[in-house]
Short mmCIF file of C-alpha atoms in Angstrom, two decimals:
data_model
loop_
_atom_site.label_atom_id
_atom_site.label_comp_id
_atom_site.label_asym_id
_atom_site.label_seq_id
_atom_site.Cartn_x
_atom_site.Cartn_y
_atom_site.Cartn_z
CA MET A 1 40.05 47.06 -1.09
CA SER A 2 38.24 44.15 0.54
CA PHE A 3 35.46 44.31 -1.42
CA ALA A 4 37.31 44.01 -4.61
CA LYS A 5 38.92 40.78 -3.49
CA LEU A 6 35.44 39.37 -2.43
CA ASP A 7 34.42 40.27 -6.21
CA ALA A 8 37.54 38.25 -7.56
CA HIS A 9 36.60 35.56 -4.94
CA CYS A 10 33.20 35.35 -6.26
CA ARG A 11 34.10 35.02 -10.05
CA SER A 12 36.51 32.24 -9.32
CA LEU A 13 33.64 30.50 -7.33
CA THR A 14 31.52 31.11 -10.25
CA ALA A 15 33.64 29.52 -12.82
CA LEU A 16 33.89 26.30 -10.67
CA GLU A 17 29.95 26.31 -10.35
CA HIS A 18 29.82 26.67 -14.01
CA ALA A 19 32.13 23.55 -14.54
CA LEU A 20 29.69 21.56 -11.98
CA SER A 21 26.58 22.30 -13.51
CA ILE A 22 27.71 21.54 -17.23
CA LEU A 23 29.17 18.44 -16.05
CA GLY A 24 25.91 17.62 -13.97
CA VAL A 25 23.54 18.36 -16.99
CA ASP A 26 25.93 16.04 -19.23
CA GLU A 27 26.05 13.25 -16.59
CA ALA A 28 22.14 13.22 -16.47
CA THR A 29 21.78 13.75 -20.85
CA ALA A 30 24.76 12.38 -22.51
CA MET A 31 27.38 10.68 -20.51
CA ALA A 32 28.05 7.11 -21.61
CA PRO A 33 26.93 4.52 -18.86
CA GLY A 34 30.53 3.48 -17.98
CA GLY A 35 31.50 6.75 -17.40
CA GLY A 36 29.61 7.35 -13.99
CA GLU A 37 32.14 6.19 -11.39
CA GLN A 38 34.98 8.53 -12.80
CA ARG A 39 32.28 11.31 -13.35
CA ALA A 40 31.39 10.97 -9.73
CA GLU A 41 35.15 11.37 -8.62
CA ALA A 42 35.86 14.23 -10.95
CA MET A 43 32.53 16.33 -9.58
CA ALA A 44 33.42 15.42 -5.91
CA GLY A 45 36.75 16.83 -6.42
CA LEU A 46 35.66 19.67 -7.73
CA SER A 47 33.08 20.24 -5.09
CA GLY A 48 35.62 19.86 -2.71
CA MET A 49 38.10 22.32 -4.31
CA HIS A 50 34.74 24.61 -4.59
CA HIS A 51 34.22 24.15 -1.03
CA ARG A 52 37.67 24.83 0.41
CA GLN A 53 38.03 27.79 -1.88
CA ALA A 54 34.59 29.32 -0.46
CA THR A 55 35.36 28.77 2.97
CA ALA A 56 38.71 29.90 3.05
CA PRO A 57 39.65 31.85 6.32
CA GLN A 58 40.46 34.99 4.55
CA VAL A 59 37.10 35.37 3.37
CA ARG A 60 35.77 35.88 6.78
CA ASP A 61 38.19 38.63 7.18
CA TRP A 62 37.55 39.93 3.67
CA ILE A 63 33.75 40.26 4.52
CA GLU A 64 34.36 42.01 7.85
CA ALA A 65 36.68 44.39 6.34
CA ALA A 66 34.32 45.12 3.64
CA LYS A 67 31.68 45.86 6.09
CA THR A 68 33.48 48.89 6.86
CA GLU A 69 34.07 50.18 3.43
CA THR A 70 31.92 52.90 1.36
CA LEU A 71 29.75 50.67 -0.60
CA ASP A 72 26.58 51.32 -2.53
CA GLN A 73 23.15 49.73 -1.89
CA ALA A 74 23.54 46.81 -4.14
CA GLN A 75 27.24 46.14 -2.48
CA GLN A 76 26.04 46.46 0.55
CA THR A 77 23.48 43.74 0.11
CA ALA A 78 25.95 41.55 -1.79
CA VAL A 79 28.21 41.23 1.38
CA VAL A 80 25.41 40.62 3.73
CA GLU A 81 24.36 37.87 1.10
CA LEU A 82 27.92 36.59 0.81
CA GLU A 83 28.22 36.36 4.58
CA ARG A 84 24.82 34.33 4.82
CA SER A 85 26.15 31.94 2.08
CA TYR A 86 29.93 31.50 3.94
CA VAL A 87 28.25 30.63 7.15
CA ASN A 88 26.23 27.98 5.63
CA LEU A 89 29.13 26.75 3.88
CA THR A 90 31.23 26.66 6.90
CA CYS A 91 28.74 24.52 8.75
CA LEU A 92 30.48 21.41 6.94
CA PRO A 93 33.77 20.32 6.25
CA ALA A 94 35.43 19.87 2.90
CA ASP A 95 36.01 16.18 3.12
CA PHE A 96 32.37 15.68 4.13
CA VAL A 97 31.01 17.80 1.12
CA GLU A 98 33.37 15.41 -1.04
CA HIS A 99 31.79 12.35 0.53
CA LYS A 100 28.50 13.44 0.46
CA MET A 101 28.70 14.26 -3.51
CA ARG A 102 30.49 10.87 -4.49
CA THR A 103 27.89 9.02 -2.16
CA GLY A 104 24.92 11.09 -3.58
CA MET A 105 26.03 10.59 -7.36
CA ARG A 106 26.46 6.89 -6.92
CA SER A 107 23.25 6.29 -5.12
CA GLU A 108 21.45 8.36 -8.12
CA GLN A 109 23.43 6.19 -10.83
CA LEU A 110 22.30 3.11 -9.11
CA TRP A 111 18.57 4.59 -8.59
CA ARG A 112 18.77 4.93 -12.28
CA THR A 113 18.96 1.25 -13.08
CA ALA A 114 17.37 -0.04 -9.88
CA ARG A 115 13.96 2.01 -10.42
CA PRO A 116 12.68 0.62 -14.03
CA LYS A 117 13.21 -2.80 -12.44
CA GLY A 118 11.48 -1.76 -9.14
CA ASP A 119 14.46 -3.52 -7.34
CA TRP A 120 14.06 -1.94 -3.98
CA ALA A 121 16.01 -4.08 -1.99
CA GLY A 122 19.04 -3.49 -4.42
CA PHE A 123 18.42 0.05 -3.89
CA LEU A 124 17.86 0.18 -0.12
CA PRO A 125 21.36 0.05 1.17
CA ALA A 126 22.54 2.97 -1.19
CA LEU A 127 19.44 5.08 0.18
CA GLU A 128 20.07 4.14 3.64
CA GLY A 129 23.69 5.56 3.36
CA VAL A 130 22.32 8.80 1.80
CA VAL A 131 19.99 9.26 4.48
CA ASN A 132 22.71 8.69 7.31
CA LEU A 133 24.93 11.20 5.59
CA VAL A 134 21.69 14.04 5.33
CA ARG A 135 21.16 13.10 9.20
CA GLU A 136 24.80 14.22 9.92
CA GLU A 137 24.72 17.01 7.80
CA ALA A 138 21.61 18.66 9.36
CA ALA A 139 22.86 18.02 12.88
CA MET A 140 25.96 20.13 11.70
CA ARG A 141 24.08 22.70 10.09
CA ALA A 142 21.42 22.90 12.98
CA GLU A 143 24.43 23.49 15.36
CA VAL A 144 26.05 26.23 13.66
CA LEU A 145 22.87 28.00 12.44
CA GLY A 146 20.59 28.04 15.36
CA LEU A 147 17.89 26.19 13.56
CA ALA A 148 15.84 23.06 14.06
CA PRO A 149 17.75 20.12 11.67
CA TYR A 150 14.90 20.18 8.98
CA ASP A 151 15.05 23.95 8.93
CA ALA A 152 18.65 23.95 8.54
CA LEU A 153 18.34 21.89 5.53
CA MET A 154 15.68 23.64 4.04
CA GLU A 155 17.60 26.88 4.54
CA GLN A 156 20.09 25.45 1.69
CA PHE A 157 16.88 25.48 -0.67
CA ASP A 158 14.57 28.36 0.67
CA PRO A 159 16.35 31.01 2.85
CA GLY A 160 14.17 32.14 5.29
CA ASN A 161 11.08 29.75 5.09
CA ARG A 162 10.33 27.58 8.29
CA THR A 163 8.46 24.62 9.28
CA GLU A 164 6.57 26.66 11.86
CA THR A 165 5.34 28.85 8.83
CA ILE A 166 4.61 26.03 6.36
CA THR A 167 3.29 23.39 8.31
CA PRO A 168 0.12 25.13 9.17
CA VAL A 169 -0.11 26.27 5.70
CA PHE A 170 0.07 22.73 4.35
CA ALA A 171 -2.13 21.39 7.27
CA GLU A 172 -4.71 23.90 5.77
CA LEU A 173 -4.17 23.04 2.46
CA LYS A 174 -4.28 19.08 3.11
CA ALA A 175 -7.49 19.43 4.61
CA PHE A 176 -8.87 21.13 1.72
CA LEU A 177 -7.74 18.90 -0.62
CA VAL A 178 -8.64 15.68 0.99
CA GLU A 179 -12.40 16.74 0.59
CA PHE A 180 -12.08 18.86 -2.68
CA VAL A 181 -10.39 15.93 -4.84
CA PRO A 182 -13.50 13.78 -4.62
CA LYS A 183 -15.74 17.14 -5.50
CA ALA A 184 -13.57 17.74 -8.62
CA LEU A 185 -13.77 14.20 -9.66
CA ASN A 186 -17.19 14.16 -9.58
CA VAL A 187 -17.59 17.71 -11.33
CA GLN A 188 -15.42 16.09 -13.87
CA ASP A 189 -17.43 12.93 -14.16
CA GLU A 190 -20.66 15.14 -14.59
CA LYS A 191 -19.33 17.19 -17.49
CA GLN A 192 -17.90 13.78 -19.49
CA VAL A 193 -21.53 12.57 -19.20
CA LYS A 194 -22.59 15.35 -21.14
CA ARG A 195 -19.86 15.52 -23.51
CA PRO A 196 -17.59 12.48 -23.49
CA LEU A 197 -13.81 12.92 -23.68
CA LYS A 198 -12.54 12.95 -27.03
CA PRO A 199 -9.56 10.42 -27.22
CA LEU A 200 -6.10 11.65 -28.39
CA SER A 201 -4.83 10.43 -31.76
CA GLY A 202 -1.90 8.28 -30.31
CA ASP A 203 0.19 9.55 -32.93
CA CYS A 204 3.05 12.17 -31.68
CA PRO A 205 6.34 11.96 -32.85
CA VAL A 206 9.03 12.84 -30.70
CA GLU A 207 10.49 15.31 -33.07
CA LYS A 208 7.23 16.77 -33.90
CA GLN A 209 6.75 17.37 -29.96
CA LYS A 210 10.37 18.80 -29.52
CA ALA A 211 9.30 21.31 -32.40
CA LEU A 212 6.35 22.38 -30.97
CA GLY A 213 7.50 22.78 -27.32
CA ILE A 214 10.58 24.88 -28.83
CA GLU A 215 7.95 27.24 -30.42
CA MET A 216 6.21 27.28 -27.20
CA MET A 217 9.27 28.00 -25.30
CA ARG A 218 10.12 31.09 -27.71
CA ALA A 219 6.63 32.30 -27.57
CA VAL A 220 6.50 33.06 -23.96
CA GLY A 221 10.00 34.51 -24.08
CA PHE A 222 12.92 32.12 -23.62
CA ASP A 223 16.08 32.91 -25.33
CA MET A 224 17.08 29.73 -27.52
CA ASN A 225 20.59 31.55 -28.40
CA HIS A 226 21.27 30.92 -24.55
CA GLY A 227 19.39 27.65 -23.96
CA SER A 228 18.49 24.32 -25.20
CA LEU A 229 16.14 21.71 -24.83
CA SER A 230 17.20 18.00 -24.89
CA VAL A 231 16.02 14.54 -23.06
CA SER A 232 16.27 13.06 -19.59
CA ASP A 233 15.08 10.33 -17.44
CA HIS A 234 13.58 13.13 -15.15
CA PRO A 235 12.88 16.62 -16.51
CA PHE A 236 15.01 19.26 -15.22
CA CYS A 237 16.50 22.89 -15.71
CA GLY A 238 20.35 22.88 -15.46
CA GLY A 239 23.34 24.80 -16.81
CA VAL A 240 23.74 28.46 -16.06
CA PRO A 241 22.27 31.78 -17.09
CA THR A 242 24.02 32.22 -20.42
CA ASP A 243 23.60 28.45 -21.21
CA VAL A 244 20.39 27.10 -19.72
CA ARG A 245 19.99 23.34 -20.21
CA LEU A 246 16.31 22.20 -20.32
CA THR A 247 15.16 18.47 -20.70
CA THR A 248 11.87 16.81 -20.86
CA ARG A 249 10.84 13.31 -21.34
CA TYR A 250 8.48 12.14 -24.21
CA ARG A 251 5.57 9.63 -24.75
CA THR A 252 4.59 8.88 -28.43
CA ASP A 253 1.07 8.14 -27.72
CA GLU A 254 0.09 11.85 -26.53
CA PHE A 255 1.75 15.15 -26.45
CA LEU A 256 0.48 17.18 -23.26
CA PRO A 257 2.92 15.23 -20.61
CA ALA A 258 5.71 16.35 -22.56
CA LEU A 259 4.57 20.07 -23.52
CA MET A 260 3.53 20.50 -19.65
CA GLY A 261 7.09 19.68 -18.68
CA ILE A 262 8.75 21.73 -21.25
CA LEU A 263 6.61 24.45 -20.20
CA HIS A 264 7.46 24.10 -16.51
CA GLU A 265 11.29 23.85 -16.96
CA THR A 266 10.81 27.08 -19.32
CA GLY A 267 9.49 28.82 -16.46
CA HIS A 268 12.72 27.86 -14.61
CA GLY A 269 14.72 28.91 -17.70
CA LEU A 270 13.07 32.31 -17.87
CA TYR A 271 14.07 33.23 -13.94
CA GLU A 272 17.76 32.14 -14.91
CA GLN A 273 18.13 33.57 -18.13
CA ASN A 274 16.53 37.40 -16.63
CA LEU A 275 18.62 37.59 -13.24
CA PRO A 276 20.55 40.55 -13.05
CA LYS A 277 23.57 40.13 -15.28
CA ASP A 278 25.80 42.74 -13.37
CA TRP A 279 26.02 40.67 -10.23
CA ALA A 280 25.72 37.07 -11.81
CA HIS A 281 28.76 36.34 -10.05
CA TRP A 282 27.85 37.26 -6.63
CA PRO A 283 25.13 35.16 -4.10
CA SER A 284 22.65 38.18 -4.29
CA GLY A 285 22.60 37.94 -8.04
CA LYS A 286 21.48 34.28 -7.99
CA ALA A 287 18.16 32.91 -7.85
CA ARG A 288 16.86 33.33 -4.33
CA GLY A 289 15.72 29.60 -3.80
CA MET A 290 13.71 26.92 -4.81
CA SER A 291 10.35 27.76 -3.98
CA ILE A 292 10.44 31.00 -5.79
CA HIS A 293 12.07 29.19 -8.83
CA GLU A 294 9.11 26.75 -8.63
CA SER A 295 6.78 29.55 -8.41
CA GLN A 296 8.35 30.69 -11.87
CA SER A 297 8.04 27.11 -13.36
CA LEU A 298 4.46 26.75 -11.85
CA PHE A 299 3.73 30.06 -13.02
CA VAL A 300 4.09 29.17 -16.69
CA GLU A 301 2.96 25.77 -16.36
CA LYS A 302 -0.06 25.98 -14.47
CA GLN A 303 -1.09 29.71 -14.30
CA ILE A 304 -0.08 30.28 -18.05
CA GLY A 305 -0.06 26.54 -19.62
CA ARG A 306 -3.41 25.52 -18.33
CA ASN A 307 -5.23 29.05 -18.97
CA PRO A 308 -7.81 28.64 -21.49
CA ALA A 309 -6.58 31.79 -22.88
CA PHE A 310 -3.15 30.17 -23.88
CA TRP A 311 -4.82 27.44 -25.57
CA THR A 312 -6.58 29.94 -27.81
CA PHE A 313 -2.94 30.97 -28.75
CA ALA A 314 -1.64 27.57 -28.58
CA LEU A 315 -4.06 25.33 -30.35
CA PRO A 316 -3.32 26.59 -33.88
CA HIS A 317 0.41 25.48 -33.46
CA VAL A 318 -0.60 22.21 -32.09
CA ALA A 319 -2.54 21.63 -35.34
CA GLY A 320 0.42 22.77 -37.32
CA HIS A 321 2.83 20.79 -35.64
CA LEU A 322 1.00 17.16 -34.84
CA GLY A 323 -2.00 17.31 -37.23
CA GLU A 324 -4.17 17.34 -34.03
CA ASP A 325 -7.56 19.14 -34.92
CA TRP A 326 -8.96 20.28 -31.71
CA ALA A 327 -11.96 22.33 -30.16
CA MET A 328 -11.23 23.93 -27.32
CA ASP A 329 -14.10 22.01 -25.68
CA ASP A 330 -12.43 18.86 -26.60
CA LEU A 331 -9.05 19.59 -25.51
CA LEU A 332 -9.36 21.37 -22.37
CA PRO A 333 -10.84 18.21 -20.42
CA HIS A 334 -7.60 16.99 -21.20
CA VAL A 335 -5.42 19.53 -20.26
CA HIS A 336 -7.68 20.09 -16.81
CA GLN A 337 -7.98 16.28 -16.41
CA VAL A 338 -7.82 15.41 -12.41
CA LYS A 339 -7.10 11.81 -12.01
CA ARG A 340 -5.46 10.17 -8.62
CA GLY A 341 -2.16 8.76 -9.42
CA LEU A 342 0.91 7.16 -8.11
CA ILE A 343 3.08 9.59 -9.84
CA ARG A 344 4.02 13.24 -8.74
CA VAL A 345 5.59 14.80 -11.99
CA ASP A 346 2.37 13.42 -13.65
CA ALA A 347 -0.12 14.57 -11.51
CA ASP A 348 -2.59 17.20 -12.15
CA GLU A 349 -2.58 20.66 -10.16
CA VAL A 350 -5.49 19.58 -7.88
CA THR A 351 -3.77 16.21 -6.55
CA TYR A 352 0.19 17.42 -6.80
CA PRO A 353 0.27 19.12 -3.46
CA LEU A 354 -0.83 16.13 -1.76
CA HIS A 355 2.05 14.19 -3.33
CA VAL A 356 4.50 16.94 -2.00
CA ILE A 357 3.15 17.17 1.49
CA LEU A 358 3.27 13.25 1.82
CA ARG A 359 6.95 13.49 0.87
CA TYR A 360 7.38 16.83 3.40
CA GLU A 361 5.86 14.65 6.35
CA LEU A 362 7.92 11.61 5.40
CA GLU A 363 11.32 13.14 4.93
CA GLN A 364 11.02 14.75 8.41
CA ASP A 365 10.02 11.65 9.70
CA LEU A 366 13.24 10.13 8.13
CA LEU A 367 15.73 12.80 9.58
CA ALA A 368 14.23 12.69 12.86
CA GLY A 369 14.90 8.90 13.23
CA ARG A 370 10.98 8.25 13.54
CA LEU A 371 11.09 6.31 10.19
CA GLU A 372 13.95 3.92 8.94
CA VAL A 373 14.26 3.93 5.07
CA ARG A 374 13.38 0.12 5.40
CA ASP A 375 10.03 1.11 6.53
CA LEU A 376 9.53 3.59 3.96
CA PRO A 377 7.41 1.61 1.39
CA GLU A 378 4.66 1.11 4.33
CA ALA A 379 4.63 4.39 5.54
CA TRP A 380 4.43 5.64 1.72
CA ASP A 381 1.51 3.32 1.05
CA ALA A 382 -0.28 4.37 4.24
CA LYS A 383 -0.43 8.18 3.25
CA MET A 384 -1.14 7.30 -0.28
CA ARG A 385 -4.37 5.81 1.00
CA ASP A 386 -5.06 8.37 3.38
CA TYR A 387 -4.63 11.37 1.23
CA LEU A 388 -5.26 9.84 -2.33
CA GLY A 389 -7.38 6.53 -1.83
CA ILE A 390 -4.63 4.49 -3.85
CA SER A 391 -2.06 2.16 -2.85
CA SER A 392 1.63 1.69 -3.73
CA LEU A 393 2.80 -0.95 -1.64
CA ASP A 394 3.54 -3.48 -4.38
CA ASP A 395 5.00 -0.91 -6.58
CA PRO A 396 7.93 0.74 -5.05
CA GLN A 397 9.15 1.77 -8.87
CA ASN A 398 6.18 4.21 -8.52
CA GLY A 399 6.36 4.58 -4.69
CA PRO A 400 9.42 5.99 -2.78
CA MET A 401 11.68 4.88 -5.50
CA GLN A 402 10.02 7.61 -8.00
CA ASP A 403 12.11 10.65 -7.34
CA VAL A 404 15.65 11.57 -8.01
CA HIS A 405 16.07 14.02 -4.64
CA TRP A 406 16.31 11.20 -2.22
CA PRO A 407 18.88 9.30 -3.97
CA SER A 408 20.61 12.29 -4.76
CA GLY A 409 20.61 13.80 -0.94
CA ALA A 410 18.46 16.64 -1.57
CA PHE A 411 16.45 16.78 1.67
CA GLY A 412 14.35 19.61 2.45
CA TYR A 413 13.64 20.55 -1.37
CA PHE A 414 10.11 18.97 -1.76
CA PRO A 415 8.21 21.62 -0.01
CA SER A 416 9.33 24.18 -2.65
CA TYR A 417 7.14 22.61 -5.00
CA THR A 418 3.77 23.22 -3.46
CA LEU A 419 5.13 26.59 -1.99
CA GLY A 420 5.79 27.55 -5.41
CA ALA A 421 2.32 26.67 -6.45
CA LEU A 422 0.70 28.67 -3.47
CA MET A 423 3.08 31.65 -4.65
CA ALA A 424 2.50 31.41 -8.42
CA ALA A 425 -1.51 31.54 -7.78
CA GLN A 426 -0.89 34.99 -5.39
CA GLN A 427 1.39 36.17 -7.91
CA TRP A 428 -1.28 35.74 -10.95
CA ALA A 429 -3.73 37.32 -8.39
CA ALA A 430 -1.39 40.29 -8.12
CA ILE A 431 -1.11 40.57 -11.99
CA SER A 432 -4.57 40.35 -12.56
CA ARG A 433 -5.43 43.18 -10.12
CA SER A 434 -3.12 45.22 -11.92
CA HIS A 435 -3.34 44.19 -15.57
CA PRO A 436 -7.14 43.23 -15.86
CA ASN A 437 -6.69 42.57 -19.76
CA ILE A 438 -4.10 39.85 -19.01
CA ASN A 439 -6.08 36.91 -20.58
CA ALA A 440 -6.83 38.97 -23.68
CA GLU A 441 -3.07 39.54 -24.01
CA ILE A 442 -2.10 35.75 -23.41
CA ALA A 443 -4.93 34.54 -25.94
CA ALA A 444 -3.33 37.09 -28.63
CA GLY A 445 0.11 35.29 -27.85
CA ASP A 446 1.52 38.64 -26.16
CA PHE A 447 3.09 37.30 -23.25
CA THR A 448 5.04 40.94 -22.48
CA THR A 449 2.79 42.26 -19.79
CA VAL A 450 3.07 38.89 -17.59
CA ASN A 451 6.89 38.91 -18.34
CA SER A 452 7.66 42.53 -17.37
CA TRP A 453 5.81 42.10 -14.15
CA ARG A 454 7.98 39.14 -13.19
CA ARG A 455 11.02 40.36 -14.17
CA ASP A 456 10.47 43.60 -12.20
CA ASN A 457 9.02 41.84 -9.09
CA ILE A 458 10.51 38.43 -9.13
CA TRP A 459 13.73 38.05 -11.64
CA MET A 460 15.58 41.10 -11.12
CA LYS A 461 15.25 40.59 -7.18
CA ALA A 462 17.44 37.92 -7.66
CA SER A 463 18.82 37.14 -4.00
CA MET A 464 18.56 40.75 -2.67
CA GLY A 465 15.90 39.42 0.25
CA SER A 466 14.67 36.16 1.95
CA THR A 467 11.93 34.24 0.06
CA PRO A 468 9.10 35.56 2.16
CA GLU A 469 10.42 39.13 1.60
CA ILE A 470 10.38 38.86 -2.22
CA LEU A 471 6.96 37.84 -2.14
CA ARG A 472 5.70 40.30 0.21
CA GLN A 473 7.36 42.77 -2.06
CA ALA A 474 5.74 41.68 -5.19
CA THR A 475 2.32 40.95 -3.99
CA GLY A 476 1.98 43.02 -0.98
CA GLU A 477 1.15 40.18 1.39
CA ASN A 478 2.52 37.24 3.09
CA LEU A 479 2.28 33.71 1.53
CA ASN A 480 -1.49 33.03 1.47
CA PRO A 481 -3.12 29.98 0.57
CA ALA A 482 -6.43 31.30 -0.05
CA TYR A 483 -5.08 32.35 -3.70
CA PHE A 484 -4.39 28.77 -4.62
CA ILE A 485 -7.61 27.36 -3.01
CA ALA A 486 -9.79 29.91 -4.96
CA HIS A 487 -7.81 29.36 -8.12
CA LEU A 488 -8.41 25.43 -7.80
CA GLU A 489 -12.42 26.05 -6.79
CA ALA A 490 -12.72 28.21 -9.90
CA ARG A 491 -10.97 25.80 -12.43
CA TYR A 492 -12.33 22.43 -10.95
CA GLY A 493 -15.01 23.05 -8.54
CA ALA A 494 -17.87 24.03 -11.04
#
């Protein structure tokens, strides 16, 4: 049977994906600095092997034959999703995939040494090479998929999402936020006049922070038997569903940035650990896309981790691990602090979407050739001034060099972050409607209801539908920014 051949084919691909994922995590967390060139070659070779195997001509024949076989609903969906995946993979020749992997990895490795020095001039040629390859990739994908070039890239991260839908949503959100940020800052200032911000102790040893982070990971449902926590330059979730690798970065003068990073990555990890295991080797059994992935990480970080109910549960654990004796009214101003800043990953939930919208707009200009890489610092600065009222012009380290995404060639990824925030707020609203006591459960350290809802409505859906379809089935409506706007107004506007 052709379906059986496809099943074996997917198991073989998953083995290569497993190896590539673990090698990638190791490269970012444990590899010796001198190993970069050979690691890039090894991963490029494996990527090419995976691509050639995934795009072999007989796979198309097996897919067509499997469509005529008697299959159950899950198998039929698996064939449909495999065909979508096959078409997207065959957009690119294997030698291009190897070249892009090699170029992206070498660019990312250079970025790690250039960024701390703010060496924009030294990094510029590498990023120009990456952008040129991304333009080629977008053109090839667009021709095969019948999509606009940027949509063709975004399809690789968020199947079903299109700029014609996202751009108006982002425009509405941007208009709201540009006016709301000053309002939220004024509200914050007025509160702090009445109750001045209590300073953090400034004594947060890394090992104690890690112990606290692991306890919170376990509390919200992460399975430490199938996952771990380590350190990297840029926090991420990697590995595979049976071996989820989370990372964060620590500061010894305060604990909230690392803890929030851990909660964020734990949200990703929970999604991976709770995907349907019977179909783990099928494209339809894997995570749908990055906006849904980000909705799960931001759900844990923002809807749970910045919820006062969570801190009713967490404060005693903070005291136990770090010796910080906090009253709720003293800690929440830190948890909810709004501040204009240059760094996306350190941004609060009010200003964060503006960082993403800035990148969404700039990468479309880069892709279309309306903007060249050499002019990126000035274009970045102009938008930072317009949206957040601050300048990055003389600080490339914390301007266009701050993220790993573009150095590694991940264009079309950034919208997922803010789409995820919008989806998380919409999911929280749906849970709150059906479970009015959810905050009381969280305050008691009981995350059973919230995880059961997400398991049934998000996690177990895997890639059985498009991104918009899964959200619509889970919440009863299409993407609606009103929930996120209402969430911000309630938490920061009064």
